[in-house]
PDB file of C-alpha atoms and ligand atoms in Angstrom:
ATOM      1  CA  UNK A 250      10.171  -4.329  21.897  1.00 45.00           C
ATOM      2  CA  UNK A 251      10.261  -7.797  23.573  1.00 52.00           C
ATOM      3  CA  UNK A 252       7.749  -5.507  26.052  1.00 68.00           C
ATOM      4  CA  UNK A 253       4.706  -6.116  22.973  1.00 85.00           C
ATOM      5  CA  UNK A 254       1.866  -8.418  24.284  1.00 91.00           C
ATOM      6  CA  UNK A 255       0.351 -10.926  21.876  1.00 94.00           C
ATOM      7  CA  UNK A 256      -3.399 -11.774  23.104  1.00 95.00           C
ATOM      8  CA  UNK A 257      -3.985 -15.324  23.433  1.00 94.00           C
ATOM      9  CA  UNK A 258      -6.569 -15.000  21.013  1.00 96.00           C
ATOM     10  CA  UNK A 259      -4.491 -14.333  18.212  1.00 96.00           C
ATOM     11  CA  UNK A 260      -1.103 -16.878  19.171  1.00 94.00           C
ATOM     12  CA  UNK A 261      -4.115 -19.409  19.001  1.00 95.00           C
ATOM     13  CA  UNK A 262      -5.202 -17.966  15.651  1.00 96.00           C
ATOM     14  CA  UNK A 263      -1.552 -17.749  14.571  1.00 95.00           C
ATOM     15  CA  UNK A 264      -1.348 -21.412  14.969  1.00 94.00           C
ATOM     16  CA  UNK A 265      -5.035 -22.306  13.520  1.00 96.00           C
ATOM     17  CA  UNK A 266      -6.567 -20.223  10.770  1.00 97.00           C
ATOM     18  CA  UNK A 267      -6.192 -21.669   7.525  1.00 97.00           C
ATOM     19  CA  UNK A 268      -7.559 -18.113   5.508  1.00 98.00           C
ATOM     20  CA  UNK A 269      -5.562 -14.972   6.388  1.00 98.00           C
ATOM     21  CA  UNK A 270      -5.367 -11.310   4.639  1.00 98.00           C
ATOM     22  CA  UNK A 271      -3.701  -8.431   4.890  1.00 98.00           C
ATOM     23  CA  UNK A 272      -3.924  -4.880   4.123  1.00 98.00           C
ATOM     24  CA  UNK A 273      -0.606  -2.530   3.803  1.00 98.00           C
ATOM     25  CA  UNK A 274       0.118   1.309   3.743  1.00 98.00           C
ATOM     26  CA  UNK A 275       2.292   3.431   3.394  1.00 97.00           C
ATOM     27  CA  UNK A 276       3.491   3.046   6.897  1.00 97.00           C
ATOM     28  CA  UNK A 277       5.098  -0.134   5.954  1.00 98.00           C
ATOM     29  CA  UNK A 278       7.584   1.196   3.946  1.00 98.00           C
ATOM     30  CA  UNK A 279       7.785   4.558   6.249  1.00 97.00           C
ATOM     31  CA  UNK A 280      11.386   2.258   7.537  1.00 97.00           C
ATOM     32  CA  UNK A 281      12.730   1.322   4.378  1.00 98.00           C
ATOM     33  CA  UNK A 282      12.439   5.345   3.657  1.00 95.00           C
ATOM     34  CA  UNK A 283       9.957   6.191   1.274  1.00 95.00           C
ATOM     35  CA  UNK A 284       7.783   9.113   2.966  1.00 93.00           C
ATOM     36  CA  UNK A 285       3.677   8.692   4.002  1.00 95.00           C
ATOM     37  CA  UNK A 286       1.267  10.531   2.425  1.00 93.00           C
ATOM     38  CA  UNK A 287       0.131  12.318   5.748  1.00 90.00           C
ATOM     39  CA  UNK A 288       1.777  13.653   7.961  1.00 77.00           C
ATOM     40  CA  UNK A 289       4.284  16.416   7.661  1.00 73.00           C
ATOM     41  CA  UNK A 290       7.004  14.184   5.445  1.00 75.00           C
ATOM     42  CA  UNK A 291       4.236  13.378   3.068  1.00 78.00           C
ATOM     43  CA  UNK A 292       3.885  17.124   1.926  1.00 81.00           C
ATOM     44  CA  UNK A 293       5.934  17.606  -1.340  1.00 87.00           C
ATOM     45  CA  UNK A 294       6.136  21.436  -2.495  1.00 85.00           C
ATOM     46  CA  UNK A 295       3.129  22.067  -0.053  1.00 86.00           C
ATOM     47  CA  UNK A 296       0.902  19.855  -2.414  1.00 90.00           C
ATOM     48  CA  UNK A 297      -1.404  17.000  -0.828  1.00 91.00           C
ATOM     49  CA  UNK A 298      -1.633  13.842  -2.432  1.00 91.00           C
ATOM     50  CA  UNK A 299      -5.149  14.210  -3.078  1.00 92.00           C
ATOM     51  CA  UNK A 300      -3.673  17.930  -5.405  1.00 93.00           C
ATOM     52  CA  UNK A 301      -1.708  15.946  -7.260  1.00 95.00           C
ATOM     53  CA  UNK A 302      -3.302  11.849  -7.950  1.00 96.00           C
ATOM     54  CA  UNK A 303      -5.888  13.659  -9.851  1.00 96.00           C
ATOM     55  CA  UNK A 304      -7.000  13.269 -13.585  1.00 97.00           C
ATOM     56  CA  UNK A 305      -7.750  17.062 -12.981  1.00 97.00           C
ATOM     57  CA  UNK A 306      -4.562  17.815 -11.885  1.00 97.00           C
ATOM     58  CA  UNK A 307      -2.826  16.000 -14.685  1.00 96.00           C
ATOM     59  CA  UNK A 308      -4.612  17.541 -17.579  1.00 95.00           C
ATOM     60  CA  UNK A 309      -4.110  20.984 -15.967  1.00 95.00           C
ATOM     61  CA  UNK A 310      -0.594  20.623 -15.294  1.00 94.00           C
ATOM     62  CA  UNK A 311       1.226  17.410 -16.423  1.00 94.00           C
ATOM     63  CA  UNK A 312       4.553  18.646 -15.897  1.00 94.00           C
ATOM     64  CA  UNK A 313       4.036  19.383 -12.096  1.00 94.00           C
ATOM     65  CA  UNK A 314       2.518  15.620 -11.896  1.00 96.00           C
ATOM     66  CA  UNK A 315       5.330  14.311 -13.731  1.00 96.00           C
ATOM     67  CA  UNK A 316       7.569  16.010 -11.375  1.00 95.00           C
ATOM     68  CA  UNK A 317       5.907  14.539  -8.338  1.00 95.00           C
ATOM     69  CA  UNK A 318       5.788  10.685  -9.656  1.00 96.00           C
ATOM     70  CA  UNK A 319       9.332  11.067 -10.628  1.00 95.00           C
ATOM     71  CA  UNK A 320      10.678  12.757  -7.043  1.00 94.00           C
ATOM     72  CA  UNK A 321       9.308   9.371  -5.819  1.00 95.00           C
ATOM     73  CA  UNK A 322      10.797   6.977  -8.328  1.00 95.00           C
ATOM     74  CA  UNK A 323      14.030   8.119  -7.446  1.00 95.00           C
ATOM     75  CA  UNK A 324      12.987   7.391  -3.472  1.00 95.00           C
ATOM     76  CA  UNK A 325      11.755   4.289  -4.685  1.00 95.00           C
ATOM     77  CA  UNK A 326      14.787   2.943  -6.573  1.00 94.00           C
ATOM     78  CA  UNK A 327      17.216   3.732  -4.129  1.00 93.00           C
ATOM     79  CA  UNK A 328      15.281   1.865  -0.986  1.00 97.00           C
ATOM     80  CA  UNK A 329      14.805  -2.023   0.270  1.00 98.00           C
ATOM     81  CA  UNK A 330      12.553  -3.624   2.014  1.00 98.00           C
ATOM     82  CA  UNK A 331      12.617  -3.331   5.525  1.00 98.00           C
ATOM     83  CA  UNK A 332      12.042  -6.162   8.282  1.00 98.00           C
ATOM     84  CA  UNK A 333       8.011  -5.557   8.508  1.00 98.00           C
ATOM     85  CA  UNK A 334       8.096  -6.749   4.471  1.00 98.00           C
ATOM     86  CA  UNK A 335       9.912  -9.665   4.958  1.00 98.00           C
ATOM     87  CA  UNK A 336       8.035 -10.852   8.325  1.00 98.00           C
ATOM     88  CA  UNK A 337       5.013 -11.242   5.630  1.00 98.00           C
ATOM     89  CA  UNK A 338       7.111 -12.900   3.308  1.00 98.00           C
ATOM     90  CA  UNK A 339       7.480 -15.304   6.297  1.00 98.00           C
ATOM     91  CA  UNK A 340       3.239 -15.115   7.062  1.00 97.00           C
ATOM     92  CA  UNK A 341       2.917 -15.813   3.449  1.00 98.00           C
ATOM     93  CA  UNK A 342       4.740 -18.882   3.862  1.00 97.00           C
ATOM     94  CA  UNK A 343       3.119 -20.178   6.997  1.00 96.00           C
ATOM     95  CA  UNK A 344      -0.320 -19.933   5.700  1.00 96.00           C
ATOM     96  CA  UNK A 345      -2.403 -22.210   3.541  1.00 94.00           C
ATOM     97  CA  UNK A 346      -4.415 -18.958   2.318  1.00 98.00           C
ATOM     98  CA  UNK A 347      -2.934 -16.187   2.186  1.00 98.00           C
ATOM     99  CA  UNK A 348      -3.626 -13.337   0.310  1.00 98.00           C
ATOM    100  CA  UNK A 349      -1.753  -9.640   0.389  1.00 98.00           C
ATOM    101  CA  UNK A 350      -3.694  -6.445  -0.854  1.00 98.00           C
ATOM    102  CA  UNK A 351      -1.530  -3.014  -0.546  1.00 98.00           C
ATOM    103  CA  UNK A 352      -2.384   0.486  -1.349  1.00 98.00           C
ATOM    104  CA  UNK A 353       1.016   0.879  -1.899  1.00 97.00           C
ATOM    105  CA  UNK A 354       2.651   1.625  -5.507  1.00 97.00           C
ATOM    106  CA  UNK A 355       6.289   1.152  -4.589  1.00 97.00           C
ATOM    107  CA  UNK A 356       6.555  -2.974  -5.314  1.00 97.00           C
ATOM    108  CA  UNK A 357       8.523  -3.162  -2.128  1.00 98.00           C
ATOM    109  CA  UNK A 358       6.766  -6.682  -1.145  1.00 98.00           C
ATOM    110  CA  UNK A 359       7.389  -8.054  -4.572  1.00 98.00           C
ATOM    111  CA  UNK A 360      10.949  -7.050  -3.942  1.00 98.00           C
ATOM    112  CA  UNK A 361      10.710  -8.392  -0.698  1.00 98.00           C
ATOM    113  CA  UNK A 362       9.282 -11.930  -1.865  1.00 98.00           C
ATOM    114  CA  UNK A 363       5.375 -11.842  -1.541  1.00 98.00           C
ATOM    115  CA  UNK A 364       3.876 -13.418  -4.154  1.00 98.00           C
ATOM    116  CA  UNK A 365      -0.099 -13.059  -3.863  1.00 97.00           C
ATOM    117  CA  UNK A 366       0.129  -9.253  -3.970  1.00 98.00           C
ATOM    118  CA  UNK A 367      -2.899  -7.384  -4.804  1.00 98.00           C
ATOM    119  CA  UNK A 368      -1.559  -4.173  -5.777  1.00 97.00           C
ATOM    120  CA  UNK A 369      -4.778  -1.490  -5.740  1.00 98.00           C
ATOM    121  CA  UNK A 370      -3.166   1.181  -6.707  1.00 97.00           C
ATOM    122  CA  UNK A 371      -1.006   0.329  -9.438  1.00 96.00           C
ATOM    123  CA  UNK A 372       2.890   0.482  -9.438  1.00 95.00           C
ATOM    124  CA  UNK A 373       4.723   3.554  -9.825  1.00 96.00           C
ATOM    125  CA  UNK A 374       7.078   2.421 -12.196  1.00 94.00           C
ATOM    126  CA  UNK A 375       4.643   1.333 -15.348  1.00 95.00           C
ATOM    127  CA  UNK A 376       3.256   3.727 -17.618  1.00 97.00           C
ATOM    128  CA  UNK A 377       0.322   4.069 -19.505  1.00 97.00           C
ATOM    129  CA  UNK A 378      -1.306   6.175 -22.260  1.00 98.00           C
ATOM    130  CA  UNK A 379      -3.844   8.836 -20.756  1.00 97.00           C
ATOM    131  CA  UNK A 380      -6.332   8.479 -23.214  1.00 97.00           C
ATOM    132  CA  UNK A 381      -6.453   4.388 -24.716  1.00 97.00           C
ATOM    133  CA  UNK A 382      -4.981   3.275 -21.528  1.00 95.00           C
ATOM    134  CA  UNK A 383      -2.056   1.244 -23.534  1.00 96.00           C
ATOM    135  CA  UNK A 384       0.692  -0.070 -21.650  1.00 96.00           C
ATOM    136  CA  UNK A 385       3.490   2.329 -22.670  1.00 96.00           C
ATOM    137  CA  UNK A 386       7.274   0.504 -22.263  1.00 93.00           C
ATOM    138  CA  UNK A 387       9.080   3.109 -23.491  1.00 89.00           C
ATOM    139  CA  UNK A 388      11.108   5.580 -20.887  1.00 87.00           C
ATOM    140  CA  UNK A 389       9.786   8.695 -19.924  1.00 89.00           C
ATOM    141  CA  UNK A 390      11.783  11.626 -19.572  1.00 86.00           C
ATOM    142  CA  UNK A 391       9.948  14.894 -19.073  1.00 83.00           C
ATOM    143  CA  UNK A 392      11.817  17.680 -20.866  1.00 80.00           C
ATOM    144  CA  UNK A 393      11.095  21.394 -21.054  1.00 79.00           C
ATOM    145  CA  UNK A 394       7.149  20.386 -20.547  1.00 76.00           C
ATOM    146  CA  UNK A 395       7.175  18.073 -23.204  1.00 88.00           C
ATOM    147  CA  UNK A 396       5.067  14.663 -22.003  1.00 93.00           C
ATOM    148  CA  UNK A 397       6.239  11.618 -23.948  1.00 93.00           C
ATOM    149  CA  UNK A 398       2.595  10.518 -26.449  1.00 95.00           C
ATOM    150  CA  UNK A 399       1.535   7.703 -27.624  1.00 96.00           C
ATOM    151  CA  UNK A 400       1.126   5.824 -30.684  1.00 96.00           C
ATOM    152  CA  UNK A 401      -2.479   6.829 -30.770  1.00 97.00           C
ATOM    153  CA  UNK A 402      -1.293  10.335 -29.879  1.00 96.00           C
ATOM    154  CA  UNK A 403      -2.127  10.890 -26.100  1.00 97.00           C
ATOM    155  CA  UNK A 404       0.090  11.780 -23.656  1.00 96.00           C
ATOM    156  CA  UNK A 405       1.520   9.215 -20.893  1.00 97.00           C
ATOM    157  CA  UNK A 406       1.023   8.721 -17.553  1.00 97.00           C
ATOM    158  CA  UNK A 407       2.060   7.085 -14.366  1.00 97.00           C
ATOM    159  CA  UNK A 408      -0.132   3.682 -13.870  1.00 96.00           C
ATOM    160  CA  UNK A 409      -1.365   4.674 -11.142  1.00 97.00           C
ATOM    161  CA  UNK A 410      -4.935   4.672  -9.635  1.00 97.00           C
ATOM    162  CA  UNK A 411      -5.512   8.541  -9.525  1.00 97.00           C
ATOM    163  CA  UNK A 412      -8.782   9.569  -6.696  1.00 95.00           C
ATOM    164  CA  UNK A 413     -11.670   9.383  -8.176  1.00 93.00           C
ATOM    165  CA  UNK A 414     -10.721   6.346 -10.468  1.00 96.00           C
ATOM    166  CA  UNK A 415     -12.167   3.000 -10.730  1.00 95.00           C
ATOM    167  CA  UNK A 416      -9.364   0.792  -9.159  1.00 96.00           C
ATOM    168  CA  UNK A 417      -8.205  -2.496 -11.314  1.00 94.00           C
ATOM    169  CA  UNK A 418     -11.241  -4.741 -11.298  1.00 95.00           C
ATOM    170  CA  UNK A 419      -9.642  -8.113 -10.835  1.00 96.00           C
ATOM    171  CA  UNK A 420      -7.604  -6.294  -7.781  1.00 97.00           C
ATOM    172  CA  UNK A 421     -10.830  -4.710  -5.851  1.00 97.00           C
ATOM    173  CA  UNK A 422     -12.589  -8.246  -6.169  1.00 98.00           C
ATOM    174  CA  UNK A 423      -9.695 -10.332  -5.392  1.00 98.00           C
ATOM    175  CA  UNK A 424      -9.127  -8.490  -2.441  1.00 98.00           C
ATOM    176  CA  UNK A 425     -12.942  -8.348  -1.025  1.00 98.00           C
ATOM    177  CA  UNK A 426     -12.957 -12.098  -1.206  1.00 98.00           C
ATOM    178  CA  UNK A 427     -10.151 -12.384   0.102  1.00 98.00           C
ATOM    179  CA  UNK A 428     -11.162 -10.216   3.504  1.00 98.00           C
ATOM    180  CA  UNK A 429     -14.670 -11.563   3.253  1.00 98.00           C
ATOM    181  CA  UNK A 430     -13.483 -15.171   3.620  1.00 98.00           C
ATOM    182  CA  UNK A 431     -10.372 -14.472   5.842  1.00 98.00           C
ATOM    183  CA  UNK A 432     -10.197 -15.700  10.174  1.00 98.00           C
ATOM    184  CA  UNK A 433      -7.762 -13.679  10.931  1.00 98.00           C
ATOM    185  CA  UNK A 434      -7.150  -9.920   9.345  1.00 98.00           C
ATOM    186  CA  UNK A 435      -4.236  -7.419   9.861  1.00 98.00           C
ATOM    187  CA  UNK A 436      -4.377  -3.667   8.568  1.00 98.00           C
ATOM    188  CA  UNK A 437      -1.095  -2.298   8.657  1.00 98.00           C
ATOM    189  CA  UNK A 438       0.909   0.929   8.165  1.00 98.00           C
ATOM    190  CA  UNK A 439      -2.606   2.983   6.651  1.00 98.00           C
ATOM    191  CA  UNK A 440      -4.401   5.507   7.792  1.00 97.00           C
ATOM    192  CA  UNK A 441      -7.581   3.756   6.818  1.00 97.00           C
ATOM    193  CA  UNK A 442      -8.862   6.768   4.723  1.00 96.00           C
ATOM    194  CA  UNK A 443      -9.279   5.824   1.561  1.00 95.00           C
ATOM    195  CA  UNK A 444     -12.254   3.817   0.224  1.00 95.00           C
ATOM    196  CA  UNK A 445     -12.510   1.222  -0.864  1.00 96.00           C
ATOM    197  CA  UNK A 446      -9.268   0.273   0.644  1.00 97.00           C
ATOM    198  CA  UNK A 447     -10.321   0.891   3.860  1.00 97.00           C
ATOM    199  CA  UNK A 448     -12.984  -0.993   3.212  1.00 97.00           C
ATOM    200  CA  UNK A 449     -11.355  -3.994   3.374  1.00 98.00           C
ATOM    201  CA  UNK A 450     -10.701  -4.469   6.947  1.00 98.00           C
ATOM    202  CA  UNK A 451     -14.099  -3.685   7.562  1.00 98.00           C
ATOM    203  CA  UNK A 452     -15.812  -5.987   5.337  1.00 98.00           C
ATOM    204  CA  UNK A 453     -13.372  -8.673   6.922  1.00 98.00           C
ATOM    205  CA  UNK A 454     -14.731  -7.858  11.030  1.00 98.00           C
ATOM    206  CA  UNK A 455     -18.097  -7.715   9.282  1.00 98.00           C
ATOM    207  CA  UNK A 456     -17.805 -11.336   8.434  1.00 98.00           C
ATOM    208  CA  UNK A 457     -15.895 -12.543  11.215  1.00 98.00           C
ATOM    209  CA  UNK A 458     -12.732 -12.024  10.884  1.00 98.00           C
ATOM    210  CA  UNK A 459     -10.555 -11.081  14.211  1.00 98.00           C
ATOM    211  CA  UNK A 460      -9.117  -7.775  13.148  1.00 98.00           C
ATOM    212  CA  UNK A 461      -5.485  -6.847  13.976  1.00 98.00           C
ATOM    213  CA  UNK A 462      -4.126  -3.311  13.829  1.00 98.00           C
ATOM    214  CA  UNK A 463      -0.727  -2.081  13.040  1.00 98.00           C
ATOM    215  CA  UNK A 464       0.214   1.202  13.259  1.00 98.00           C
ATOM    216  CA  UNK A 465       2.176   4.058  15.247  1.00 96.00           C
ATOM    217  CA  UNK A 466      -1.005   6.646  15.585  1.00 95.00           C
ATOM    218  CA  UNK A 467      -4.823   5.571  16.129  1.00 97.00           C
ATOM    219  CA  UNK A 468      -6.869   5.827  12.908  1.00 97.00           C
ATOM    220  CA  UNK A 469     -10.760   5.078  12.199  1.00 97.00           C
ATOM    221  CA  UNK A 470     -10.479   1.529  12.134  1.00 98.00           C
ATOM    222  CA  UNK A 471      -8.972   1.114  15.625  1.00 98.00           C
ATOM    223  CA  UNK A 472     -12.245   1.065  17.935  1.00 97.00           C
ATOM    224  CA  UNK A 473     -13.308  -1.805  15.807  1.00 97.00           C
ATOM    225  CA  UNK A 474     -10.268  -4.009  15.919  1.00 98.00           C
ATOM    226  CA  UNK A 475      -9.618  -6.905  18.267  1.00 98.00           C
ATOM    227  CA  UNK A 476      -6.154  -5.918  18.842  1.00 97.00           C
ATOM    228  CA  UNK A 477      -4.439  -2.599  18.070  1.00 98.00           C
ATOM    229  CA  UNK A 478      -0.188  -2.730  17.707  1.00 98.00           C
ATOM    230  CA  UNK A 479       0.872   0.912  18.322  1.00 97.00           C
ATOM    231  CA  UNK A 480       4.166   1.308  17.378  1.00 97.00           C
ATOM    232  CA  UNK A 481       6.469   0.141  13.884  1.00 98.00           C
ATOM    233  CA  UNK A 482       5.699  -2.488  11.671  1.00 98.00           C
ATOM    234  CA  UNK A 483       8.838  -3.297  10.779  1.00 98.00           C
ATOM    235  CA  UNK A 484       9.489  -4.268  14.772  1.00 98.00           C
ATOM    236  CA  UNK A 485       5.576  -5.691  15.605  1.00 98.00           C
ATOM    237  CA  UNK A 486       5.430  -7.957  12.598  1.00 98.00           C
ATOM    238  CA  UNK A 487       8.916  -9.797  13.297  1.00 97.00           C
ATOM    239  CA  UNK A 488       7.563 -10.351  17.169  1.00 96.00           C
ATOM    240  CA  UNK A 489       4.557 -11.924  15.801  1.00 96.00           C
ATOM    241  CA  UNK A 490       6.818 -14.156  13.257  1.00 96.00           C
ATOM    242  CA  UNK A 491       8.476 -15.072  15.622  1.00 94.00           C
ATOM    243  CA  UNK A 492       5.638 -16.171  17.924  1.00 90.00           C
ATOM    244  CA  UNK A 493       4.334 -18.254  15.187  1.00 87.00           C
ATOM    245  CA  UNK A 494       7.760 -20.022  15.432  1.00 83.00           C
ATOM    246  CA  UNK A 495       7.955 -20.911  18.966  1.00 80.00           C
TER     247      UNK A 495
HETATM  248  P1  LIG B 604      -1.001   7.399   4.788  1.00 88.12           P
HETATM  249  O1  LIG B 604       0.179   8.274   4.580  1.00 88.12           O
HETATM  250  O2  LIG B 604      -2.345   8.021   4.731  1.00 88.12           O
HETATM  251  O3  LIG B 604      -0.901   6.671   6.205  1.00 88.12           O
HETATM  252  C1  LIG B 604       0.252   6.033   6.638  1.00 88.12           C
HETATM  253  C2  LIG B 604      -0.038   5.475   8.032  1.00 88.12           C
HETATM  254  O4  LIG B 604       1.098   4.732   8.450  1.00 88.12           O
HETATM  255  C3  LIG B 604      -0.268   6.547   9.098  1.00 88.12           C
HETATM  256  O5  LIG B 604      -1.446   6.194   9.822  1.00 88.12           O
HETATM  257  C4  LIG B 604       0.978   6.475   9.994  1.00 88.12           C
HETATM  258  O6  LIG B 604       0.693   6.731  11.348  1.00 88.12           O
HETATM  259  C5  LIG B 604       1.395   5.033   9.791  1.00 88.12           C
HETATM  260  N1  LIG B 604       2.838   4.763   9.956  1.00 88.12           N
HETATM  261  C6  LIG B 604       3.895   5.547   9.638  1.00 88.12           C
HETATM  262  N2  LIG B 604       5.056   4.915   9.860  1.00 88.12           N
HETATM  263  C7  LIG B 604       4.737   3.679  10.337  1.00 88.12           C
HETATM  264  C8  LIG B 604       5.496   2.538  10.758  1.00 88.12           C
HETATM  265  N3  LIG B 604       6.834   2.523  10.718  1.00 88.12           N
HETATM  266  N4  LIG B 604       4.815   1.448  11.185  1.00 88.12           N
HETATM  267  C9  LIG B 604       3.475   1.445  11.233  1.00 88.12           C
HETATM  268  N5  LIG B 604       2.698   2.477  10.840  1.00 88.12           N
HETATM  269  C10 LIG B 604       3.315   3.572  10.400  1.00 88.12           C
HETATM  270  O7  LIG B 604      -0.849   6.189   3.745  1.00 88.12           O
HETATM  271  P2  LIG B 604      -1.960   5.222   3.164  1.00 88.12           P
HETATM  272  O8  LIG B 604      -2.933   4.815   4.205  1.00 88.12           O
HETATM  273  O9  LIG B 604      -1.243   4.155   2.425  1.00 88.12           O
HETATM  274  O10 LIG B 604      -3.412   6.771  -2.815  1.00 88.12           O
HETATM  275  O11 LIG B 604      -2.680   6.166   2.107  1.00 88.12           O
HETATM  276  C11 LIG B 604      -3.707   5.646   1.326  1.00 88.12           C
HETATM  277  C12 LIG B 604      -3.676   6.216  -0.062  1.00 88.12           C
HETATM  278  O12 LIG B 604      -3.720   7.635  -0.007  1.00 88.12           O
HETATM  279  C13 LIG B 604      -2.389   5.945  -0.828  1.00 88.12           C
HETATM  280  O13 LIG B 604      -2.374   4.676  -1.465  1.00 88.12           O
HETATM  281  C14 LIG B 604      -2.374   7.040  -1.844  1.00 88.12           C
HETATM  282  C15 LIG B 604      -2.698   8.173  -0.906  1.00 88.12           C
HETATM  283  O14 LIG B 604      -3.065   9.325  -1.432  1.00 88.12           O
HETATM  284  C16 LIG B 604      -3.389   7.366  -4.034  1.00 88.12           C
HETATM  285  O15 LIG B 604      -2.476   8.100  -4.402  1.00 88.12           O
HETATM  286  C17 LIG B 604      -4.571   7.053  -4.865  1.00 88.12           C
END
């Protein structure tokens, strides 16, 4: 891995830029062991992610939904993070503005010690009521169909962003000013499908920003970045840390 070459672009923009973001995937947590959604791994029961993070899905079949979000709370609560998460722990610390936005649900860079954390798709382990949209603290246990309700009577869900949802507000515009404003930009671990995620990275090149790309396969945003990093985060990001230290 020693064999990765950092252009001198970005050591020098390692050393100087005072506004950095980043944008994380699945793929980031792909070596602590919780499964992609694409790809072969990311099929569960033949269904596609975008079967099963539906509202449509849900009020046809709760029970198979439930099923899904709770196959991957058990991945979830038995995995760590995994050196990529803790090289931005390290990024975090270096830089005087830094701000992290993941698509992922799993919490692993809370875990791992990130602390600005724009999470735009919810977390995996909170609940909320379907219809008032109430936190819900209680546990959920699905049993013989039966969804856990709420107070005001509707059933509970995962708190989630489902497709087709608005994502948080304060999370969506956190995160565009933070990739409008930021020098230096890394999108890492995501297939760069799903807007307005993927937005992100673009709206950061669009205003300047030198775009760096993580990842093992080529996705849409790689003809537009500055730099593209095939191969694992959890090995790339440590390299670059550790660049940053020399
Ligand atoms: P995807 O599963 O679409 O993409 C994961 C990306 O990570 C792929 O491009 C892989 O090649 C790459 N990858 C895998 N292992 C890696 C590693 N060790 N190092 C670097 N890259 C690696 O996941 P997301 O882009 O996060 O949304 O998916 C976006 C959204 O679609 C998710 O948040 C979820 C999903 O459906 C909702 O459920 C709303």
């Amino acid at each position: 891995m020693s064999m990765v070459e950092i252009p001198e672009k970005l050591i020098n923009l390692l050393r100087t830029a005072r506004s950095v973001a980043v944008l994380t995937g699945a793929g980031i947590s792909a070596e602590s062991g919780v499964p992609t959604f694409r790809g072969e791994e990311g099929l569960w029961k033949k269904f596609r992610a975008e079967e099963l993070a539906t509202v449509e899905a849900f009020m046809q079949n709760p029970q198979l939904v439930w099923e899904w979000y709770m196959y991957r709370r058990e991945i979830i609560n038995d995995v760590r993070p995994n050196p990529g998460h803790y090289a931005l722990v390290d990024l975090e610390n270096h830089f005087e503005d830094f701000t992290l936005i993941t698509q992922n649900v799993d919490g692993l860079h809370r875990t791992a010690g990130s602390k600005k954390v724009l999470e735009l798709h919810g977390n995996i382990l909170c609940n909320k009521c379907f219809e008032c949209g109430e936190p819900y603290e209680g546990e959920v246990e699905i049993k013989e169909g039966e969804i856990p309700r709420c107070d005001c009577g509707g059933r509970i869900r995962p708190d989630v962003v489902w497709f087709g949802e608005l994502l948080p507000a304060a999370a969506i515009s956190g995160a565009l000013d933070a990739s409008e404003k930021a020098e230096l930009f890394f999108s890492i671990g995501t297939s760069a499908l799903v807007h307005p995620a993927a937005s992100m990275p673009m709206a950061a090149k669009r205003n300047g920003a030198y775009l760096v790309e993580i990842n093992l396969d080529p996705t849409p945003l790689s003809e537009m970045a500055d730099c593209v990093f095939h191969g694992k985060s959890g090995e790339i990001l440590p390299l670059i840390v550790e660049r940053l230290k020399e």
